[in-house]
Coordinates of N, CA and C and ligand atoms in Angstrom, one line a residue:
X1 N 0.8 -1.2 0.0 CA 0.0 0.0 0.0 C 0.9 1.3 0.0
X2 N 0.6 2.4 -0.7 CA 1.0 3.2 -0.7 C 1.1 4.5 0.5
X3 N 2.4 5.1 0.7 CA 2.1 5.8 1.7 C 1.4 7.0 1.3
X4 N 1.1 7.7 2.5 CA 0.2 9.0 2.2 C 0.8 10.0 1.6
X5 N 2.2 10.2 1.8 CA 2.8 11.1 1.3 C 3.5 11.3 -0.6
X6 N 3.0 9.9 -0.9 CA 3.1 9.2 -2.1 C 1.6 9.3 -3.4
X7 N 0.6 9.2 -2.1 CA -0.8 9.2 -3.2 C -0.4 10.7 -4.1
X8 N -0.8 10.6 -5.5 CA -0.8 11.6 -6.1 C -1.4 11.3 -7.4
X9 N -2.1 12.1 -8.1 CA -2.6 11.3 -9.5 C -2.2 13.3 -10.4
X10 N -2.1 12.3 -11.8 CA -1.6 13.6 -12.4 C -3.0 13.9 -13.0
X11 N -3.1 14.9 -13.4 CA -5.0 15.3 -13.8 C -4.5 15.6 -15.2
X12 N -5.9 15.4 -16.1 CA -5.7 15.8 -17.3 C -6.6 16.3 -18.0
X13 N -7.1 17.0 -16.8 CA -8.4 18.0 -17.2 C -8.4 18.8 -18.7
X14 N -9.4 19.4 -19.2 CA -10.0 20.1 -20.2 C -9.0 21.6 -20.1
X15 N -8.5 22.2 -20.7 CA -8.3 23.4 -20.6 C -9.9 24.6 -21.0
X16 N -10.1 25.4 -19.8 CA -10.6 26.4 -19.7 C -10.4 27.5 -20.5
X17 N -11.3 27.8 -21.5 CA -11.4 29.0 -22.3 C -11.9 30.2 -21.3
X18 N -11.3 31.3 -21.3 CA -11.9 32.7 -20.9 C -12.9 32.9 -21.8
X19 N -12.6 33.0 -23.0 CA -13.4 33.6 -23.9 C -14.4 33.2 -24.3
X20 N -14.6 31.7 -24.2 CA -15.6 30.4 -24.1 C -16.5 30.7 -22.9
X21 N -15.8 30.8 -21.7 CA -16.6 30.9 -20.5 C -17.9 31.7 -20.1
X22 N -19.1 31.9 -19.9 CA -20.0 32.2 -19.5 C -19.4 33.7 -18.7
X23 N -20.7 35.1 -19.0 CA -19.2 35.9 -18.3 C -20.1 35.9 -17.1
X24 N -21.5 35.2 -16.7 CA -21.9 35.4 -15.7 C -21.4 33.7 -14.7
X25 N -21.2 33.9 -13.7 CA -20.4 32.6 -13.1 C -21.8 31.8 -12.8
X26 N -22.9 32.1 -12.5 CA -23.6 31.7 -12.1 C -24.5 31.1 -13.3
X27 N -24.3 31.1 -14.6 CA -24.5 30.2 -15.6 C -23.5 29.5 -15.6
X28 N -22.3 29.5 -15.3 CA -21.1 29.0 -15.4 C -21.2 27.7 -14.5
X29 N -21.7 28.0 -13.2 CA -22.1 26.7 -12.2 C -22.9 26.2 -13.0
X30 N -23.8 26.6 -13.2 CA -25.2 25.5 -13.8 C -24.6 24.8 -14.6
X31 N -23.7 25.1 -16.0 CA -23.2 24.3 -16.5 C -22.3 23.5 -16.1
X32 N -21.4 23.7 -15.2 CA -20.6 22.9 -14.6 C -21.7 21.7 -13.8
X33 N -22.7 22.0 -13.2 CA -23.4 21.8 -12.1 C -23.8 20.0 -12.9
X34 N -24.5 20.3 -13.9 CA -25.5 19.5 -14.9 C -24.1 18.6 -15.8
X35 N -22.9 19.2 -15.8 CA -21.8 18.2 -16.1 C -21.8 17.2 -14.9
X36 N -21.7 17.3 -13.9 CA -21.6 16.9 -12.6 C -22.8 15.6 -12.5
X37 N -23.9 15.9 -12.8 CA -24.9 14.9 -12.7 C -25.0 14.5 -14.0
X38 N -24.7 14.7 -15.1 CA -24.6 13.3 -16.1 C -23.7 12.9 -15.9
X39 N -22.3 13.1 -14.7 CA -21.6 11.8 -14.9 C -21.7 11.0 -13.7
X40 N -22.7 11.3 -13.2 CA -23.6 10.2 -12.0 C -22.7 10.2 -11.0
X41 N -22.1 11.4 -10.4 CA -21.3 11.6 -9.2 C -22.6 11.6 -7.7
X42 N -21.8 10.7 -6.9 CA -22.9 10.7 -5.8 C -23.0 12.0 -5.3
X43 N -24.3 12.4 -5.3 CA -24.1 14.1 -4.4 C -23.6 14.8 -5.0
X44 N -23.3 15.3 -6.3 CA -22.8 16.5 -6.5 C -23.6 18.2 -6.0
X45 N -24.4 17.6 -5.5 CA -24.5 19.0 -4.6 C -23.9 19.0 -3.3
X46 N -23.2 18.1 -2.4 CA -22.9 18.7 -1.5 C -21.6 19.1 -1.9
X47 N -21.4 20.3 -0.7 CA -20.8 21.5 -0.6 C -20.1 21.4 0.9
X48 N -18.8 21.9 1.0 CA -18.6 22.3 2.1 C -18.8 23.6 2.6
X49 N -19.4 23.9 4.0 CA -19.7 25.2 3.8 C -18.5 25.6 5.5
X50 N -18.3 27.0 5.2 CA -17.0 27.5 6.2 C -17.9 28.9 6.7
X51 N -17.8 28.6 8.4 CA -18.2 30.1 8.5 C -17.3 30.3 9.6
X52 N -17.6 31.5 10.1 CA -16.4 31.9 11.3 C -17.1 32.0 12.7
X53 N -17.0 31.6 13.7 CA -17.6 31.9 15.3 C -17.0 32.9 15.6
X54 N -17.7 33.4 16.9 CA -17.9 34.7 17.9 C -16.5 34.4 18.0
X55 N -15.4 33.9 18.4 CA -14.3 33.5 19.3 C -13.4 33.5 17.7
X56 N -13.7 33.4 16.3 CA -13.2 33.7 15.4 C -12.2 32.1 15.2
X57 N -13.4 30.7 15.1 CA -12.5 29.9 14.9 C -13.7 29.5 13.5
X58 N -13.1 28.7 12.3 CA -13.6 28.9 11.4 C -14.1 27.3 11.5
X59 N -15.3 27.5 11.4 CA -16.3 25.7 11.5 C -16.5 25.7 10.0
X60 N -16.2 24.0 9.7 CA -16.6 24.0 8.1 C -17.6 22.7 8.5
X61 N -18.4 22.3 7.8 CA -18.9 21.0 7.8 C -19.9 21.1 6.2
X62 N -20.0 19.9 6.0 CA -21.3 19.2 4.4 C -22.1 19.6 4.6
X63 N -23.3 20.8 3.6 CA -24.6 20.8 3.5 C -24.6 20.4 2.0
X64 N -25.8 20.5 1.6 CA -26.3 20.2 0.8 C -26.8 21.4 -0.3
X65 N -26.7 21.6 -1.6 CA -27.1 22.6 -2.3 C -28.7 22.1 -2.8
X66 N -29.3 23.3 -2.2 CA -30.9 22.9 -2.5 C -31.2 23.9 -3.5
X67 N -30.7 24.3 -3.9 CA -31.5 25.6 -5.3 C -30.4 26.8 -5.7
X68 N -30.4 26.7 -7.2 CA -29.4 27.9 -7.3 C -30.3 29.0 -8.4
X69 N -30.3 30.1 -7.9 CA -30.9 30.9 -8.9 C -29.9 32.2 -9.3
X70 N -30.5 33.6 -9.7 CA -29.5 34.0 -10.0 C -29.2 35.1 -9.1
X71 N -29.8 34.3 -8.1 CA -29.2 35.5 -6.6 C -28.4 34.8 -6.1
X72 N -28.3 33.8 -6.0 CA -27.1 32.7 -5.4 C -27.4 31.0 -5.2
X73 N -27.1 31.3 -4.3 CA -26.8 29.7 -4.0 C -27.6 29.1 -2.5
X74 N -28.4 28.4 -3.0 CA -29.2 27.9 -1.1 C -29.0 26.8 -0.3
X75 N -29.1 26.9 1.1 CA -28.9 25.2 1.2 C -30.1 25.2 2.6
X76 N -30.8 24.5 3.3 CA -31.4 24.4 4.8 C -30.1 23.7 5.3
X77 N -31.1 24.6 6.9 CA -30.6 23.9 8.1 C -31.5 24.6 9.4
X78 N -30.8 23.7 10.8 CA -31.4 24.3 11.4 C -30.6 25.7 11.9
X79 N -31.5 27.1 12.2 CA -31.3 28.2 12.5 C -30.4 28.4 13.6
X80 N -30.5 27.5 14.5 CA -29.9 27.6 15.9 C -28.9 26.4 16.1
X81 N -28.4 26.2 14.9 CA -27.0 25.4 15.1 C -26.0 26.0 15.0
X82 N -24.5 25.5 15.4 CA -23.7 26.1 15.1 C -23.6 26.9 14.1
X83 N -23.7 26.6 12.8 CA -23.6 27.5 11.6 C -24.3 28.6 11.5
X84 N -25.9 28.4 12.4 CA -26.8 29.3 11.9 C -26.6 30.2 12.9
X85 N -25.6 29.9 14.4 CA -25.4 30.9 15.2 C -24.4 31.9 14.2
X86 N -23.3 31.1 14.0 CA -21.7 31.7 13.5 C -22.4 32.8 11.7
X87 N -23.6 32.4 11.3 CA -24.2 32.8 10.0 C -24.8 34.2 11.5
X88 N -25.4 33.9 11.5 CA -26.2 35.4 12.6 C -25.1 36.5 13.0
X89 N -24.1 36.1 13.4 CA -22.8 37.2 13.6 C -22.2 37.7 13.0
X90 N -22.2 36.6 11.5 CA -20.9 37.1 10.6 C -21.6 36.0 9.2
X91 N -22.4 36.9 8.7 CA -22.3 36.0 7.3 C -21.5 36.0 6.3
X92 N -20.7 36.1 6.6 CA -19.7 35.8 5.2 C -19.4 34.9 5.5
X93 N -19.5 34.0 4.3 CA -19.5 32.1 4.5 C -18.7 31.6 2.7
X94 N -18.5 30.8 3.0 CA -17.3 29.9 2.0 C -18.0 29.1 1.2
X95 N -18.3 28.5 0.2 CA -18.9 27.2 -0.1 C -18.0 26.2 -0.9
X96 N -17.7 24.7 -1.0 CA -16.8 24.6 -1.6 C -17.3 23.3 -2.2
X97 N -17.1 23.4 -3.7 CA -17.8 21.8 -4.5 C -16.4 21.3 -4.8
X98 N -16.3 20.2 -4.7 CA -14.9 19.1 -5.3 C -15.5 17.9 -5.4
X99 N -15.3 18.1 -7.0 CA -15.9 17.1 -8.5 C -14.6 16.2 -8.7
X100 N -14.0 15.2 -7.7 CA -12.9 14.7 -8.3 C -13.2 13.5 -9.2
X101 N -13.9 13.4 -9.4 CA -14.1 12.7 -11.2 C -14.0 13.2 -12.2
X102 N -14.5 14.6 -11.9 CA -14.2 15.6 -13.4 C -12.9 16.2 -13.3
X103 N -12.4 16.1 -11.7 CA -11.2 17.1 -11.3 C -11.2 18.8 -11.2
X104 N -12.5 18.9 -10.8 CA -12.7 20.0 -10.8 C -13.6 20.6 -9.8
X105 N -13.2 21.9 -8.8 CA -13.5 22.5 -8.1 C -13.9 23.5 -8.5
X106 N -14.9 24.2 -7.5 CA -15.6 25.5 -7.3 C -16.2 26.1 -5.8
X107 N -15.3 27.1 -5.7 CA -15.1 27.8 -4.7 C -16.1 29.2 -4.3
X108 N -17.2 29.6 -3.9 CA -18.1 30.5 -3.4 C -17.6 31.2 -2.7
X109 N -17.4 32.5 -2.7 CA -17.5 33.1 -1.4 C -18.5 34.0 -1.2
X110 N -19.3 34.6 -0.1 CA -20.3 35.6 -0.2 C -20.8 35.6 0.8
X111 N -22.4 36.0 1.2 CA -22.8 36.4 2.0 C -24.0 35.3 2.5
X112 N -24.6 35.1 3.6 CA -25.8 34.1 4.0 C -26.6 35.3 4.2
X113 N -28.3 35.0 3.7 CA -29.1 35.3 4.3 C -30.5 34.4 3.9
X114 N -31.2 34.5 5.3 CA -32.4 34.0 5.1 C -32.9 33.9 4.6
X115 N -33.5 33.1 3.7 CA -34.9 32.8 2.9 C -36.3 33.6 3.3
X116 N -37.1 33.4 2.8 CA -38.6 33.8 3.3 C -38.9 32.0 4.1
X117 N -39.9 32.7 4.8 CA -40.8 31.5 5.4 C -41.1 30.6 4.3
X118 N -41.8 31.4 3.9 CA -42.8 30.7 2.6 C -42.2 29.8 2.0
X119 N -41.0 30.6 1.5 CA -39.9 29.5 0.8 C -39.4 28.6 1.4
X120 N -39.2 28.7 2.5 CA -38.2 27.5 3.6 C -39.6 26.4 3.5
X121 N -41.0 26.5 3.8 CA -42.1 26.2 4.1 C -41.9 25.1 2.7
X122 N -42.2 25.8 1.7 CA -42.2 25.0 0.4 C -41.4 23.7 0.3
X123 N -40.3 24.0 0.7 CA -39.3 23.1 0.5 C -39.4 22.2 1.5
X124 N -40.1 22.7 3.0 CA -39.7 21.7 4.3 C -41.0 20.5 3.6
X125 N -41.7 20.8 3.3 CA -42.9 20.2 3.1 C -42.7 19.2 1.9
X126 N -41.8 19.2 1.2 CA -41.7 18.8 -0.2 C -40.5 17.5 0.4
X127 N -40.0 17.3 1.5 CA -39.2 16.6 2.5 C -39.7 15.3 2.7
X128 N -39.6 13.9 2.8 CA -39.7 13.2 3.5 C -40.4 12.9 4.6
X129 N -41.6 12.5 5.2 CA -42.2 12.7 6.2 C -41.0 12.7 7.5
X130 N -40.3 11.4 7.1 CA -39.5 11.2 8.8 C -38.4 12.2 8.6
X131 N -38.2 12.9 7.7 CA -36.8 13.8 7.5 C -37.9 15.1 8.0
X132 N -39.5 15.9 8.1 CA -39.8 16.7 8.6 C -39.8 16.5 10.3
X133 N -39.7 15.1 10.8 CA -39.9 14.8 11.9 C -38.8 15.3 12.9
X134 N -37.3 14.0 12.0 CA -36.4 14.9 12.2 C -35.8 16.0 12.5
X135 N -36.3 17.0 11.3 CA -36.0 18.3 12.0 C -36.7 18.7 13.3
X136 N -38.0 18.5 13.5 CA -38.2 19.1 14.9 C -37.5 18.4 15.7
X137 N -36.8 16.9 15.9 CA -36.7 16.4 16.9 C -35.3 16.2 17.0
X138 N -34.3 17.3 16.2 CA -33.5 17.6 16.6 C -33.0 19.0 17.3
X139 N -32.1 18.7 17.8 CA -31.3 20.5 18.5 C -30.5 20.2 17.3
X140 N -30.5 20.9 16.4 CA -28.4 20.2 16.0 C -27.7 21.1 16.6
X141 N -26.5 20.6 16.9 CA -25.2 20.7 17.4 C -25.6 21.2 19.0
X142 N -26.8 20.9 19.4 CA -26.6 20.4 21.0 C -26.1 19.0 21.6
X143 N -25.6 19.2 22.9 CA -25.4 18.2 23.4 C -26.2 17.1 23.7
X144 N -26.2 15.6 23.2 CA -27.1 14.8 23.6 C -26.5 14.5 24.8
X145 N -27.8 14.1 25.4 CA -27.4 14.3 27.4 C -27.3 12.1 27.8
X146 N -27.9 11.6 26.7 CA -28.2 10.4 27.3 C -28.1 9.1 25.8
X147 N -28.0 8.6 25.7 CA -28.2 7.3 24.9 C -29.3 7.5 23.8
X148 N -30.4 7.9 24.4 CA -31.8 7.3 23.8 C -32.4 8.8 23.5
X149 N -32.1 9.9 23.7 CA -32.4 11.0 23.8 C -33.2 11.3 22.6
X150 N -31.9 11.5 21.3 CA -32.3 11.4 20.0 C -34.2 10.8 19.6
X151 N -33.5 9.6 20.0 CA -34.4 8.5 19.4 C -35.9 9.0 20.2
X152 N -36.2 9.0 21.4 CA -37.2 9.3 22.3 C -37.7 11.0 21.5
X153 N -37.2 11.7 21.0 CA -37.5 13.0 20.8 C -38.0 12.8 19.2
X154 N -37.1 11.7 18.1 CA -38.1 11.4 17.1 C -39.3 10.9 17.2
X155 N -39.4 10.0 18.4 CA -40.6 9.2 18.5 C -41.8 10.3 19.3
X156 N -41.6 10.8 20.1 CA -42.1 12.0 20.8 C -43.1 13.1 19.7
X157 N -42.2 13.4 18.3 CA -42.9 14.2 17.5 C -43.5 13.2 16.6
X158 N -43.0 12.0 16.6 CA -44.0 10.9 15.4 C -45.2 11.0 16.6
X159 N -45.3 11.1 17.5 CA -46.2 10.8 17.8 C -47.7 12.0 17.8
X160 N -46.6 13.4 18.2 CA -47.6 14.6 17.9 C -48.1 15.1 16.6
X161 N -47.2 14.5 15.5 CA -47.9 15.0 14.2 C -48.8 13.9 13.4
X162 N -48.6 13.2 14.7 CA -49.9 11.6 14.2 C -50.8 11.9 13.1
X163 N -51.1 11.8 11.8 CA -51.9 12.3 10.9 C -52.2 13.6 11.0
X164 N -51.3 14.4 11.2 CA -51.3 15.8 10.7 C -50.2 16.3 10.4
X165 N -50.4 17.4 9.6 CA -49.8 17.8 8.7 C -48.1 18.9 9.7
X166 N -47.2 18.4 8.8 CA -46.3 18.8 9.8 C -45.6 20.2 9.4
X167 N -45.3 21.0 10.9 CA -45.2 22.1 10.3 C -44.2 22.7 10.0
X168 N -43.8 24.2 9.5 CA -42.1 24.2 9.5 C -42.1 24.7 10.8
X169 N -40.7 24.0 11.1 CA -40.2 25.1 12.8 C -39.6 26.4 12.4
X170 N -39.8 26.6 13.4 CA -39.3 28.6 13.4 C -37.8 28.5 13.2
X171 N -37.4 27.0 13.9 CA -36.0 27.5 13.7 C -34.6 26.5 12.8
X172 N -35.7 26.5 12.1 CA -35.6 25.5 10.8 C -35.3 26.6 8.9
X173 N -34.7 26.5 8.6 CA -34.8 27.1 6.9 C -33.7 27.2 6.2
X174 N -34.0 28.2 5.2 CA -32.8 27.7 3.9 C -32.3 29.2 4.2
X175 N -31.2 28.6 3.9 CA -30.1 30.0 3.6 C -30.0 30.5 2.0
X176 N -29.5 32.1 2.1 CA -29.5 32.2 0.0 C -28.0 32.6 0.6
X177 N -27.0 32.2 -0.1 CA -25.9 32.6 -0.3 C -25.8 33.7 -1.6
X178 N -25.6 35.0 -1.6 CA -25.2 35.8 -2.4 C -23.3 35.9 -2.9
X179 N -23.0 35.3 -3.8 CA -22.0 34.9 -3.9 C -21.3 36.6 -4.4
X180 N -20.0 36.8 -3.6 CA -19.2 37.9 -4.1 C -17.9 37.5 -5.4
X181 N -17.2 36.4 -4.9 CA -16.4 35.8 -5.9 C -16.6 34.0 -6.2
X182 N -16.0 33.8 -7.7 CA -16.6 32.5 -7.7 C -15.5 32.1 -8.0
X183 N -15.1 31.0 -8.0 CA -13.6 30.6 -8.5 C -13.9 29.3 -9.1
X184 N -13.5 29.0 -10.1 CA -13.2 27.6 -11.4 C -12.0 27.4 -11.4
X185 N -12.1 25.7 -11.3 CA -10.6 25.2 -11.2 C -10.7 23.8 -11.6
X186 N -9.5 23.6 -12.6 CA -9.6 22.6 -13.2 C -8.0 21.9 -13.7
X187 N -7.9 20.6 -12.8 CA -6.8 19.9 -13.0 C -6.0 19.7 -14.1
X188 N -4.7 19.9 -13.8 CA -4.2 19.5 -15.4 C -2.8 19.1 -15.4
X189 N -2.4 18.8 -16.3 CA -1.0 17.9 -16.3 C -0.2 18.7 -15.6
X190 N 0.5 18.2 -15.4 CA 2.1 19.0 -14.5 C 1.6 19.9 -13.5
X191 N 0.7 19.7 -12.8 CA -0.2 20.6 -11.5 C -0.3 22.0 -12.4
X192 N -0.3 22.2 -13.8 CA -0.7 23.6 -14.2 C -1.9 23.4 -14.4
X193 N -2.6 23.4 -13.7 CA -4.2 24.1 -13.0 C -4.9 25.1 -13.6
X194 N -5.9 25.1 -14.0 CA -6.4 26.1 -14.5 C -7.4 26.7 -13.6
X195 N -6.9 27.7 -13.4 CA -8.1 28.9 -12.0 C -8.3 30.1 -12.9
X196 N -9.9 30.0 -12.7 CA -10.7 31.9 -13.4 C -11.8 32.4 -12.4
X197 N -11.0 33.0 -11.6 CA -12.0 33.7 -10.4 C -12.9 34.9 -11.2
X198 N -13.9 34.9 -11.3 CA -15.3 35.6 -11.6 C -15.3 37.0 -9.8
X199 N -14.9 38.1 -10.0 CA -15.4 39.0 -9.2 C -16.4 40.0 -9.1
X200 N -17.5 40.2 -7.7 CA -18.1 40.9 -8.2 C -17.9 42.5 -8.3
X201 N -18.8 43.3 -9.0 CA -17.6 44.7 -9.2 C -19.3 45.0 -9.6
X202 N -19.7 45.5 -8.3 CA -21.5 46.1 -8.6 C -22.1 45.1 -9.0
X203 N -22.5 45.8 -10.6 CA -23.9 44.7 -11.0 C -23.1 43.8 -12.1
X204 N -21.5 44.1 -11.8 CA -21.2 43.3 -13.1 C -19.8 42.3 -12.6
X205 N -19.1 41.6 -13.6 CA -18.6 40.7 -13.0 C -16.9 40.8 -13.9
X206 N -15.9 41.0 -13.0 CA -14.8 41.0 -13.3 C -14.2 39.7 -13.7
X207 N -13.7 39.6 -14.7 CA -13.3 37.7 -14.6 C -11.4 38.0 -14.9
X208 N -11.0 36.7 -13.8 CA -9.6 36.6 -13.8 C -9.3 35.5 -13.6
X209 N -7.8 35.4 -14.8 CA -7.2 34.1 -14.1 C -5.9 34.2 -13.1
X210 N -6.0 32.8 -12.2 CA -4.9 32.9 -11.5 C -3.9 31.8 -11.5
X211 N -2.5 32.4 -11.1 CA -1.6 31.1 -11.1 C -2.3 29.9 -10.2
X212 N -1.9 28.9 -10.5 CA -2.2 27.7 -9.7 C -1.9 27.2 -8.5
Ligands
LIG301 C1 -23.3 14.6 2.6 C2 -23.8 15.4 3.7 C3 -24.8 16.3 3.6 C4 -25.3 17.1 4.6 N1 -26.3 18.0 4.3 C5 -26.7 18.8 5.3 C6 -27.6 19.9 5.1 O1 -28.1 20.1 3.9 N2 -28.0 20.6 6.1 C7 -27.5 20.5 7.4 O2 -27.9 21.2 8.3 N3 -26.6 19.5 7.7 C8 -26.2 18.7 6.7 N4 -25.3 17.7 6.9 C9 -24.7 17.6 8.3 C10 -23.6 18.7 8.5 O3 -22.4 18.3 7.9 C11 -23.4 19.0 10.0 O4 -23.0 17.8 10.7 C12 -24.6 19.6 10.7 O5 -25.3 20.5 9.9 C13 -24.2 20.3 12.0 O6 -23.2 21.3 11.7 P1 -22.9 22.5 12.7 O7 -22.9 22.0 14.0 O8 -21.5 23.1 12.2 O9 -24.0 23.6 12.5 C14 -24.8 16.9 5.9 C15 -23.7 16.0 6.1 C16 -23.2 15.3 5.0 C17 -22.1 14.3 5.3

């Protein structure tokens, strides 16, 4: 077996046209996005997402990309978790996709903000019965106190929304990330990499490339 300091694969990705490229990045994802799902990558929506806490340590963990329009980029969670405390202080947040089957990454940066009810509503509803249950019958990122906690608190709400319709929690919903810079990156022989950061500049969009 190989050591860790040994794994390395050489890439031989597509070279990236500027001129080819979409000058809005956010058509640029979509096409990337829909490359991604014809080649039957598991999850190509999740995303890493990076925000900063009060004490300024930076938490990253996997959401999921639930809708991209051309305001940004969305994902749920619950409000009152880590993220959605460290999103309440300081929304400037990270997002990061890595397609290593195509070899290719994409880097978000920008701003969180709340969705409407309505919209979070739409979507909680459009969920899985036991994945709405779920949500209420979690804290995320509290402390479970005992063994069975969890489990007693799903069964707890299967039992209160017994044939009724379940609702959104208040402190349940989707985030819109408003993206400020987008970064495209794409593997290539001899680690010459190809990076074209999209910046925003008002209502319009600067596009650059960078060394690797
Ligand atoms: C593939 C994958 C997808 C996930 N999707 C979500 C998601 O869409 N929303 C979410 O709140 N947590 C999601 N999680 C769980 C988060 O990674 C994380 O554990 C949770 O949100 C708590 O994070 P926090 O304590 O930093 O707030 C996902 C985890 C994985 C591995």
């Amino acid at each position: 077996m190989k050591r860790i300091q040994n794994l390395r694969i050489d890439y031989s990705g597509k070279s990236l046209d500027t001129n080819k490229i979409n000058k809005n990045p956010i058509e640029e994802f979509k096409k990337w996005f829909k490359e991604a799902q014809r080649k039957d990558i598991l999850e190509p929506n999740a995303m890493t997402l990076s925000t900063l806490s009060a004490n300024k340590n930076i938490n990253s963990r996997t959401v999921l990309l639930k809708g991209v329009n051309n305001k940004g980029f969305i994902f749920f969670t619950n409000y009152e978790s880590r993220k959605g405390n460290d999103i309440k202080l300081n929304n400037t947040v990270s997002l990061v996709f890595l397609w290593k089957e195509l070899e290719k990454q994409i880097i978000i940066k920008g701003t969180a903000k709340k969705i409407s009810k309505k919209e979070s509503d739409k979507y909680f509803q459009s969920r899985p019965r036991s994945s709405r249950i779920a949500a209420w019958a979690s804290k995320q990122s509290k402390k479970i106190s005992y063994k069975n906690e969890l489990k007693e608190s799903f069964l707890k709400y299967e039992e209160k929304f017994r044939n009724k319709k379940i609702p959104l929690p208040n402190f349940w919903g989707g985030f819109l990330v408003e993206p400020k810079s987008i970064e495209f990156w794409i593997g290539k022989k001899s680690r010459m990499h190809d990076r074209t950061i999209y910046l925003k500049n008002l209502k319009s969009w600067k596009i650059q490339k960078l060394y690797p």
